[in-house]
mmCIF file of C-alpha atoms in Angstrom:
data_model
loop_
_atom_site.group_PDB
_atom_site.id
_atom_site.type_symbol
_atom_site.label_atom_id
_atom_site.label_comp_id
_atom_site.label_asym_id
_atom_site.label_seq_id
_atom_site.Cartn_x
_atom_site.Cartn_y
_atom_site.Cartn_z
ATOM 1 C CA MET H 1 51.848 -42.239 27.696
ATOM 2 C CA ASN H 2 52.900 -40.562 24.414
ATOM 3 C CA LYS H 3 52.185 -36.927 23.599
ATOM 4 C CA VAL H 4 49.753 -37.700 20.766
ATOM 5 C CA LEU H 5 47.592 -39.842 23.041
ATOM 6 C CA ILE H 6 47.691 -37.215 25.790
ATOM 7 C CA LEU H 7 46.630 -34.505 23.332
ATOM 8 C CA THR H 8 43.854 -36.722 21.965
ATOM 9 C CA LEU H 9 42.479 -37.488 25.423
ATOM 10 C CA SER H 10 42.713 -33.822 26.375
ATOM 11 C CA GLY H 11 40.802 -32.882 23.240
ATOM 12 C CA LEU H 12 38.096 -35.430 24.015
ATOM 13 C CA ALA H 13 37.770 -34.108 27.544
ATOM 14 C CA LEU H 14 37.480 -30.534 26.310
ATOM 15 C CA SER H 15 34.914 -31.424 23.637
ATOM 16 C CA SER H 16 32.917 -33.339 26.229
ATOM 17 C CA GLN H 17 32.929 -30.319 28.528
ATOM 18 C CA ALA H 18 32.043 -28.015 25.639
ATOM 19 C CA ALA H 19 29.053 -30.212 24.762
ATOM 20 C CA ALA H 20 27.584 -29.948 28.256
ATOM 21 C CA THR H 21 24.820 -27.381 28.666
ATOM 22 C CA ARG H 22 25.530 -24.702 31.245
ATOM 23 C CA TYR H 23 22.681 -23.708 33.539
ATOM 24 C CA PRO H 24 20.972 -21.390 34.153
ATOM 25 C CA LEU H 25 20.186 -21.514 30.432
ATOM 26 C CA THR H 26 18.301 -18.577 28.915
ATOM 27 C CA LEU H 27 16.801 -18.889 25.447
ATOM 28 C CA THR H 28 14.068 -17.367 23.274
ATOM 29 C CA ASP H 29 11.344 -19.922 22.638
ATOM 30 C CA ASP H 30 8.862 -20.195 19.758
ATOM 31 C CA LEU H 31 6.442 -17.844 21.503
ATOM 32 C CA ASN H 32 9.240 -15.254 21.388
ATOM 33 C CA ARG H 33 9.521 -15.373 25.183
ATOM 34 C CA LYS H 34 12.793 -15.256 27.077
ATOM 35 C CA VAL H 35 12.827 -18.405 29.193
ATOM 36 C CA THR H 36 15.394 -19.294 31.833
ATOM 37 C CA ILE H 37 15.889 -22.943 32.733
ATOM 38 C CA GLY H 38 17.552 -22.986 36.147
ATOM 39 C CA ALA H 39 18.964 -26.512 36.164
ATOM 40 C CA GLU H 40 19.058 -29.654 34.040
ATOM 41 C CA PRO H 41 15.386 -30.747 33.712
ATOM 42 C CA MET H 42 14.744 -34.114 35.342
ATOM 43 C CA ARG H 43 10.918 -34.109 35.499
ATOM 44 C CA ILE H 44 9.480 -33.200 32.094
ATOM 45 C CA VAL H 45 5.939 -33.024 30.761
ATOM 46 C CA SER H 46 5.550 -33.009 26.971
ATOM 47 C CA VAL H 47 2.283 -31.935 25.382
ATOM 48 C CA LEU H 48 3.283 -32.653 21.775
ATOM 49 C CA PRO H 49 3.763 -36.194 20.365
ATOM 50 C CA SER H 50 6.689 -35.048 18.201
ATOM 51 C CA THR H 51 8.434 -33.553 21.248
ATOM 52 C CA THR H 52 7.839 -36.756 23.197
ATOM 53 C CA GLU H 53 9.431 -38.804 20.400
ATOM 54 C CA THR H 54 12.394 -36.437 20.111
ATOM 55 C CA LEU H 55 13.098 -36.447 23.853
ATOM 56 C CA CYS H 56 13.036 -40.241 23.858
ATOM 57 C CA ALA H 57 15.330 -40.373 20.823
ATOM 58 C CA LEU H 58 17.739 -38.142 22.778
ATOM 59 C CA GLY H 59 17.843 -40.692 25.581
ATOM 60 C CA VAL H 60 15.781 -38.880 28.212
ATOM 61 C CA CYS H 61 12.532 -40.849 28.004
ATOM 62 C CA ASN H 62 13.013 -41.763 31.661
ATOM 63 C CA ARG H 63 12.673 -38.087 32.593
ATOM 64 C CA LEU H 64 9.138 -37.830 31.203
ATOM 65 C CA VAL H 65 6.571 -37.808 34.004
ATOM 66 C CA GLY H 66 3.531 -36.986 31.833
ATOM 67 C CA VAL H 67 2.551 -36.653 28.172
ATOM 68 C CA ASP H 68 -0.347 -35.435 26.052
ATOM 69 C CA THR H 69 -3.248 -37.661 25.026
ATOM 70 C CA PHE H 70 -1.785 -38.424 21.592
ATOM 71 C CA SER H 71 1.768 -39.369 22.581
ATOM 72 C CA ASP H 72 1.986 -43.104 21.817
ATOM 73 C CA TYR H 73 5.560 -43.693 20.661
ATOM 74 C CA PRO H 74 7.819 -45.229 21.786
ATOM 75 C CA GLN H 75 5.737 -47.850 23.578
ATOM 76 C CA GLN H 76 6.975 -46.947 27.058
ATOM 77 C CA VAL H 77 5.303 -43.504 26.979
ATOM 78 C CA THR H 78 1.861 -45.107 26.745
ATOM 79 C CA ARG H 79 2.203 -46.025 30.429
ATOM 80 C CA LEU H 80 2.762 -42.415 31.515
ATOM 81 C CA PRO H 81 0.025 -40.177 32.983
ATOM 82 C CA LYS H 82 -1.950 -38.330 30.283
ATOM 83 C CA VAL H 83 -2.465 -34.595 30.708
ATOM 84 C CA GLY H 84 -4.897 -33.861 27.860
ATOM 85 C CA GLY H 85 -4.026 -32.084 24.639
ATOM 86 C CA LEU H 86 -3.042 -28.606 23.506
ATOM 87 C CA TYR H 87 -6.612 -27.395 23.394
ATOM 88 C CA ASP H 88 -8.057 -29.440 26.264
ATOM 89 C CA PRO H 89 -5.196 -29.598 28.777
ATOM 90 C CA ASN H 90 -5.627 -30.734 32.350
ATOM 91 C CA ILE H 91 -3.687 -27.972 34.105
ATOM 92 C CA GLU H 92 -4.290 -29.494 37.547
ATOM 93 C CA ALA H 93 -2.883 -32.839 36.407
ATOM 94 C CA ILE H 94 0.228 -31.161 34.984
ATOM 95 C CA VAL H 95 0.846 -29.169 38.182
ATOM 96 C CA ALA H 96 0.286 -32.291 40.321
ATOM 97 C CA LEU H 97 3.129 -34.060 38.486
ATOM 98 C CA LYS H 98 5.536 -31.400 39.846
ATOM 99 C CA PRO H 99 7.486 -30.985 36.603
ATOM 100 C CA ASP H 100 10.556 -28.792 36.454
ATOM 101 C CA LEU H 101 9.866 -28.274 32.735
ATOM 102 C CA VAL H 102 6.811 -28.425 30.475
ATOM 103 C CA VAL H 103 7.422 -28.399 26.718
ATOM 104 C CA VAL H 104 4.479 -26.941 24.763
ATOM 105 C CA SER H 105 3.734 -25.740 21.239
ATOM 106 C CA LYS H 106 3.082 -22.116 20.317
ATOM 107 C CA TYR H 107 -0.609 -22.999 20.060
ATOM 108 C CA GLY H 108 -3.041 -23.740 22.870
ATOM 109 C CA LYS H 109 -2.046 -20.904 25.250
ATOM 110 C CA LEU H 110 -0.779 -23.268 27.926
ATOM 111 C CA GLU H 111 2.174 -21.105 28.913
ATOM 112 C CA GLY H 112 0.045 -18.561 30.812
ATOM 113 C CA PRO H 113 -1.584 -20.692 33.516
ATOM 114 C CA LEU H 114 1.468 -22.948 33.915
ATOM 115 C CA THR H 115 3.852 -20.009 34.316
ATOM 116 C CA GLN H 116 1.483 -18.512 36.890
ATOM 117 C CA ALA H 117 1.690 -21.829 38.741
ATOM 118 C CA GLY H 118 5.449 -21.353 38.964
ATOM 119 C CA ILE H 119 6.374 -23.944 36.334
ATOM 120 C CA THR H 120 9.058 -23.375 33.694
ATOM 121 C CA VAL H 121 7.460 -23.603 30.244
ATOM 122 C CA VAL H 122 9.232 -23.592 26.881
ATOM 123 C CA ALA H 123 7.515 -23.610 23.468
ATOM 124 C CA VAL H 124 9.238 -25.708 20.807
ATOM 125 C CA ASN H 125 7.228 -25.793 17.601
ATOM 126 C CA PRO H 126 8.856 -27.064 14.363
ATOM 127 C CA GLU H 127 6.737 -26.379 11.269
ATOM 128 C CA THR H 128 9.190 -26.109 8.375
ATOM 129 C CA TYR H 129 11.481 -28.932 7.287
ATOM 130 C CA GLU H 130 14.696 -27.310 8.537
ATOM 131 C CA GLU H 131 13.052 -26.462 11.854
ATOM 132 C CA VAL H 132 12.678 -30.172 12.566
ATOM 133 C CA PHE H 133 16.464 -30.352 12.788
ATOM 134 C CA SER H 134 17.086 -26.995 14.471
ATOM 135 C CA LYS H 135 14.442 -27.660 17.137
ATOM 136 C CA THR H 136 15.915 -31.113 17.770
ATOM 137 C CA LEU H 137 19.203 -29.361 18.533
ATOM 138 C CA THR H 138 17.363 -26.881 20.765
ATOM 139 C CA LEU H 139 15.765 -29.698 22.753
ATOM 140 C CA GLY H 140 19.161 -31.359 23.031
ATOM 141 C CA ARG H 141 20.582 -28.195 24.506
ATOM 142 C CA ILE H 142 17.681 -27.791 26.946
ATOM 143 C CA VAL H 143 18.064 -31.322 28.369
ATOM 144 C CA ASN H 144 21.885 -31.409 28.245
ATOM 145 C CA ARG H 145 22.038 -33.862 25.351
ATOM 146 C CA GLU H 146 23.664 -31.714 22.669
ATOM 147 C CA ALA H 147 25.984 -34.461 21.401
ATOM 148 C CA ALA H 148 23.061 -36.901 21.119
ATOM 149 C CA ALA H 149 21.001 -34.255 19.281
ATOM 150 C CA LYS H 150 23.787 -33.620 16.752
ATOM 151 C CA ALA H 151 24.190 -37.353 16.171
ATOM 152 C CA LEU H 152 20.425 -37.772 15.732
ATOM 153 C CA VAL H 153 20.216 -34.929 13.201
ATOM 154 C CA THR H 154 23.166 -36.362 11.242
ATOM 155 C CA GLN H 155 21.549 -39.805 11.134
ATOM 156 C CA MET H 156 18.168 -38.400 10.087
ATOM 157 C CA ARG H 157 19.712 -36.422 7.227
ATOM 158 C CA ARG H 158 21.690 -39.478 6.117
ATOM 159 C CA ASP H 159 18.600 -41.725 6.098
ATOM 160 C CA ILE H 160 16.570 -39.097 4.235
ATOM 161 C CA ALA H 161 19.321 -38.763 1.605
ATOM 162 C CA ARG H 162 19.225 -42.536 1.018
ATOM 163 C CA VAL H 163 15.543 -42.346 0.069
ATOM 164 C CA GLU H 164 15.977 -39.167 -1.943
ATOM 165 C CA ILE H 165 18.637 -40.820 -4.119
ATOM 166 C CA LEU H 166 16.029 -43.407 -5.172
ATOM 167 C CA THR H 167 13.324 -40.873 -6.116
ATOM 168 C CA LYS H 168 15.420 -37.982 -7.455
ATOM 169 C CA ASN H 169 15.670 -39.314 -10.993
ATOM 170 C CA ALA H 170 12.184 -40.774 -11.283
ATOM 171 C CA VAL H 171 11.008 -40.513 -14.889
ATOM 172 C CA ARG H 172 7.523 -39.400 -13.881
ATOM 173 C CA LYS H 173 6.849 -37.232 -10.845
ATOM 174 C CA PRO H 174 3.054 -36.994 -10.545
ATOM 175 C CA THR H 175 1.351 -33.720 -9.727
ATOM 176 C CA THR H 176 -0.053 -34.435 -6.280
ATOM 177 C CA TYR H 177 -2.612 -33.160 -3.818
ATOM 178 C CA LEU H 178 -2.048 -34.273 -0.211
ATOM 179 C CA GLU H 179 -5.110 -33.836 1.981
ATOM 180 C CA ILE H 180 -4.594 -33.652 5.746
ATOM 181 C CA ASP H 181 -8.196 -32.731 6.560
ATOM 182 C CA PRO H 182 -11.413 -32.988 4.469
ATOM 183 C CA THR H 183 -12.216 -29.286 5.100
ATOM 184 C CA PRO H 184 -9.991 -29.419 2.900
ATOM 185 C CA TYR H 185 -6.596 -28.573 4.362
ATOM 186 C CA SER H 186 -3.373 -29.403 2.556
ATOM 187 C CA VAL H 187 0.380 -28.835 2.852
ATOM 188 C CA GLY H 188 2.489 -26.097 1.291
ATOM 189 C CA PRO H 189 5.865 -26.942 -0.266
ATOM 190 C CA ASN H 190 7.861 -25.318 2.559
ATOM 191 C CA SER H 191 6.165 -27.179 5.425
ATOM 192 C CA PHE H 192 7.992 -30.246 6.700
ATOM 193 C CA MET H 193 5.282 -32.446 5.136
ATOM 194 C CA GLY H 194 5.479 -30.546 1.865
ATOM 195 C CA VAL H 195 9.242 -31.034 1.649
ATOM 196 C CA LEU H 196 8.792 -34.749 2.332
ATOM 197 C CA LEU H 197 6.234 -34.922 -0.476
ATOM 198 C CA THR H 198 8.731 -33.389 -2.914
ATOM 199 C CA LYS H 199 11.586 -35.597 -1.704
ATOM 200 C CA ALA H 200 9.305 -38.613 -2.163
ATOM 201 C CA GLY H 201 9.165 -37.817 -5.869
ATOM 202 C CA ALA H 202 5.908 -35.869 -6.250
ATOM 203 C CA ARG H 203 5.071 -32.387 -7.520
ATOM 204 C CA ASN H 204 2.917 -30.553 -5.011
ATOM 205 C CA ILE H 205 0.026 -28.603 -6.586
ATOM 206 C CA ILE H 206 -0.107 -26.213 -3.599
ATOM 207 C CA PRO H 207 2.014 -23.057 -4.140
ATOM 208 C CA ALA H 208 4.213 -21.628 -1.375
ATOM 209 C CA SER H 209 2.146 -18.428 -1.450
ATOM 210 C CA MET H 210 -0.761 -20.279 0.190
ATOM 211 C CA GLY H 211 1.288 -20.982 3.335
ATOM 212 C CA ASP H 212 2.486 -24.124 5.078
ATOM 213 C CA PHE H 213 -0.842 -25.726 6.028
ATOM 214 C CA PRO H 214 -3.504 -23.883 4.021
ATOM 215 C CA LYS H 215 -7.242 -24.328 3.817
ATOM 216 C CA VAL H 216 -7.783 -24.794 0.087
ATOM 217 C CA ASP H 217 -10.681 -23.841 -2.175
ATOM 218 C CA PRO H 218 -11.979 -27.150 -3.640
ATOM 219 C CA GLU H 219 -12.356 -25.444 -7.033
ATOM 220 C CA PHE H 220 -8.620 -24.719 -7.017
ATOM 221 C CA ILE H 221 -7.885 -28.434 -6.635
ATOM 222 C CA VAL H 222 -10.269 -29.310 -9.472
ATOM 223 C CA LYS H 223 -8.595 -26.686 -11.672
ATOM 224 C CA GLN H 224 -5.098 -27.992 -10.829
ATOM 225 C CA ASN H 225 -6.223 -31.483 -11.902
ATOM 226 C CA PRO H 226 -3.673 -33.526 -9.895
ATOM 227 C CA GLN H 227 -2.553 -36.924 -11.204
ATOM 228 C CA LEU H 228 -2.345 -38.337 -7.670
ATOM 229 C CA ILE H 229 -4.381 -37.648 -4.520
ATOM 230 C CA LEU H 230 -3.143 -38.797 -1.119
ATOM 231 C CA GLY H 231 -4.797 -38.825 2.284
ATOM 232 C CA THR H 232 -8.406 -39.587 1.414
ATOM 233 C CA GLY H 233 -10.548 -42.238 -0.256
ATOM 234 C CA LEU H 234 -11.918 -42.502 -3.791
ATOM 235 C CA LYS H 235 -15.435 -43.087 -2.474
ATOM 236 C CA ASP H 236 -15.438 -39.810 -0.537
ATOM 237 C CA LEU H 237 -14.131 -37.759 -3.435
ATOM 238 C CA GLY H 238 -16.858 -38.922 -5.779
ATOM 239 C CA LYS H 239 -19.368 -36.985 -3.649
ATOM 240 C CA ARG H 240 -17.537 -33.665 -4.079
ATOM 241 C CA PRO H 241 -18.844 -31.418 -6.884
ATOM 242 C CA GLY H 242 -16.572 -31.487 -9.927
ATOM 243 C CA TRP H 243 -14.009 -33.859 -8.442
ATOM 244 C CA ASN H 244 -14.974 -36.730 -10.768
ATOM 245 C CA SER H 245 -13.262 -34.782 -13.551
ATOM 246 C CA ILE H 246 -9.870 -34.796 -11.762
ATOM 247 C CA ALA H 247 -7.275 -37.032 -13.427
ATOM 248 C CA ALA H 248 -6.426 -38.865 -10.169
ATOM 249 C CA VAL H 249 -10.097 -39.701 -9.579
ATOM 250 C CA ARG H 250 -10.669 -40.805 -13.200
ATOM 251 C CA THR H 251 -7.639 -43.125 -13.142
ATOM 252 C CA GLY H 252 -8.187 -44.322 -9.575
ATOM 253 C CA ARG H 253 -4.899 -42.885 -8.285
ATOM 254 C CA VAL H 254 -6.383 -41.904 -4.937
ATOM 255 C CA VAL H 255 -4.602 -43.422 -1.955
ATOM 256 C CA GLU H 256 -5.608 -43.446 1.696
ATOM 257 C CA ILE H 257 -2.385 -43.288 3.691
ATOM 258 C CA PRO H 258 -2.152 -46.144 6.244
ATOM 259 C CA ALA H 259 -2.846 -44.946 9.789
ATOM 260 C CA ALA H 260 0.636 -45.650 11.185
ATOM 261 C CA LEU H 261 2.339 -43.858 8.300
ATOM 262 C CA ASN H 262 -0.134 -40.988 8.486
ATOM 263 C CA THR H 263 0.742 -40.517 12.163
ATOM 264 C CA MET H 264 4.469 -40.427 11.380
ATOM 265 C CA LEU H 265 3.962 -37.963 8.519
ATOM 266 C CA GLY H 266 2.166 -35.564 10.843
ATOM 267 C CA ARG H 267 4.928 -35.504 13.454
ATOM 268 C CA PRO H 268 7.975 -33.302 12.864
ATOM 269 C CA GLY H 269 10.289 -35.570 14.818
ATOM 270 C CA PRO H 270 12.933 -38.296 14.675
ATOM 271 C CA ARG H 271 10.929 -40.679 12.450
ATOM 272 C CA LEU H 272 10.972 -38.252 9.507
ATOM 273 C CA ALA H 273 13.120 -40.554 7.343
ATOM 274 C CA GLU H 274 10.839 -43.516 8.031
ATOM 275 C CA ALA H 275 7.835 -41.392 7.067
ATOM 276 C CA LEU H 276 9.579 -40.319 3.855
ATOM 277 C CA ARG H 277 10.336 -43.910 2.889
ATOM 278 C CA GLY H 278 6.709 -44.909 3.424
ATOM 279 C CA LEU H 279 5.456 -41.980 1.344
ATOM 280 C CA ALA H 280 7.972 -42.647 -1.442
ATOM 281 C CA ARG H 281 6.910 -46.291 -1.515
ATOM 282 C CA ILE H 282 3.322 -45.207 -2.237
ATOM 283 C CA ILE H 283 4.317 -42.737 -4.977
ATOM 284 C CA HIS H 284 7.077 -44.816 -6.598
ATOM 285 C CA PRO H 285 6.601 -48.470 -5.552
ATOM 286 C CA GLN H 286 8.877 -49.604 -8.368
ATOM 287 C CA LEU H 287 11.797 -47.559 -7.014
ATOM 288 C CA VAL H 288 11.385 -47.833 -3.235
ATOM 289 C CA LYS H 289 10.961 -51.300 -1.740
#
């Protein structure tokens, strides 16, 4: 065996060892808690759909023993026991599954009762665009799939760039209001959904100063007069005082986002590029097929 081949194989062996997570692993989670994971998690409960999707994309779907009510992708997770949601969790059901790790969000206050039950709990809660990637890497580290996490992040960024190339030089980028709840709630430009909206070739009317997922004064939206409204129907908007004067309503550029795409858009996970392509296709159908 020649020296070059020996050195190459040695390098691969070292990089493989370097990529392996060493346990016990101590990290600071998104609740700012120091959490120690004693060994590689083999029985995991996920109470966030985006976390469920990410874990499956990292190749550890078979380690999931329970998921939240809304986890429905990939198909195989629909057969797993359901443990409620963030705000209506079934603590007894989670404990009964004997998980060695439960992955939660920073909302819902699940960490208290589960920690008291002797279960390791880690909060992973991506909200900004860049956090989608950094938290994917964190999950990869937690489940000893760092190499898979790096590969996934690289692929996601590559697929996103492919869509962005199509929309970057669009002649017209419509001022846009994206409604995620009729209260109304919208998305700020720094949230992961807000960044996707910009990358899809739209100009978000919501300023960063309002936050990532702000409740918006309806009069502000009327004053901003967006050229495009996404996430609700024209019929509903006609009942709102003053909204008939908005350019998007007058020209009929009000689009209800299809349910499957809407679900993807709301999940900061591995299908981000697919969600971006779907959104870009609505905003610039002539550019994105």
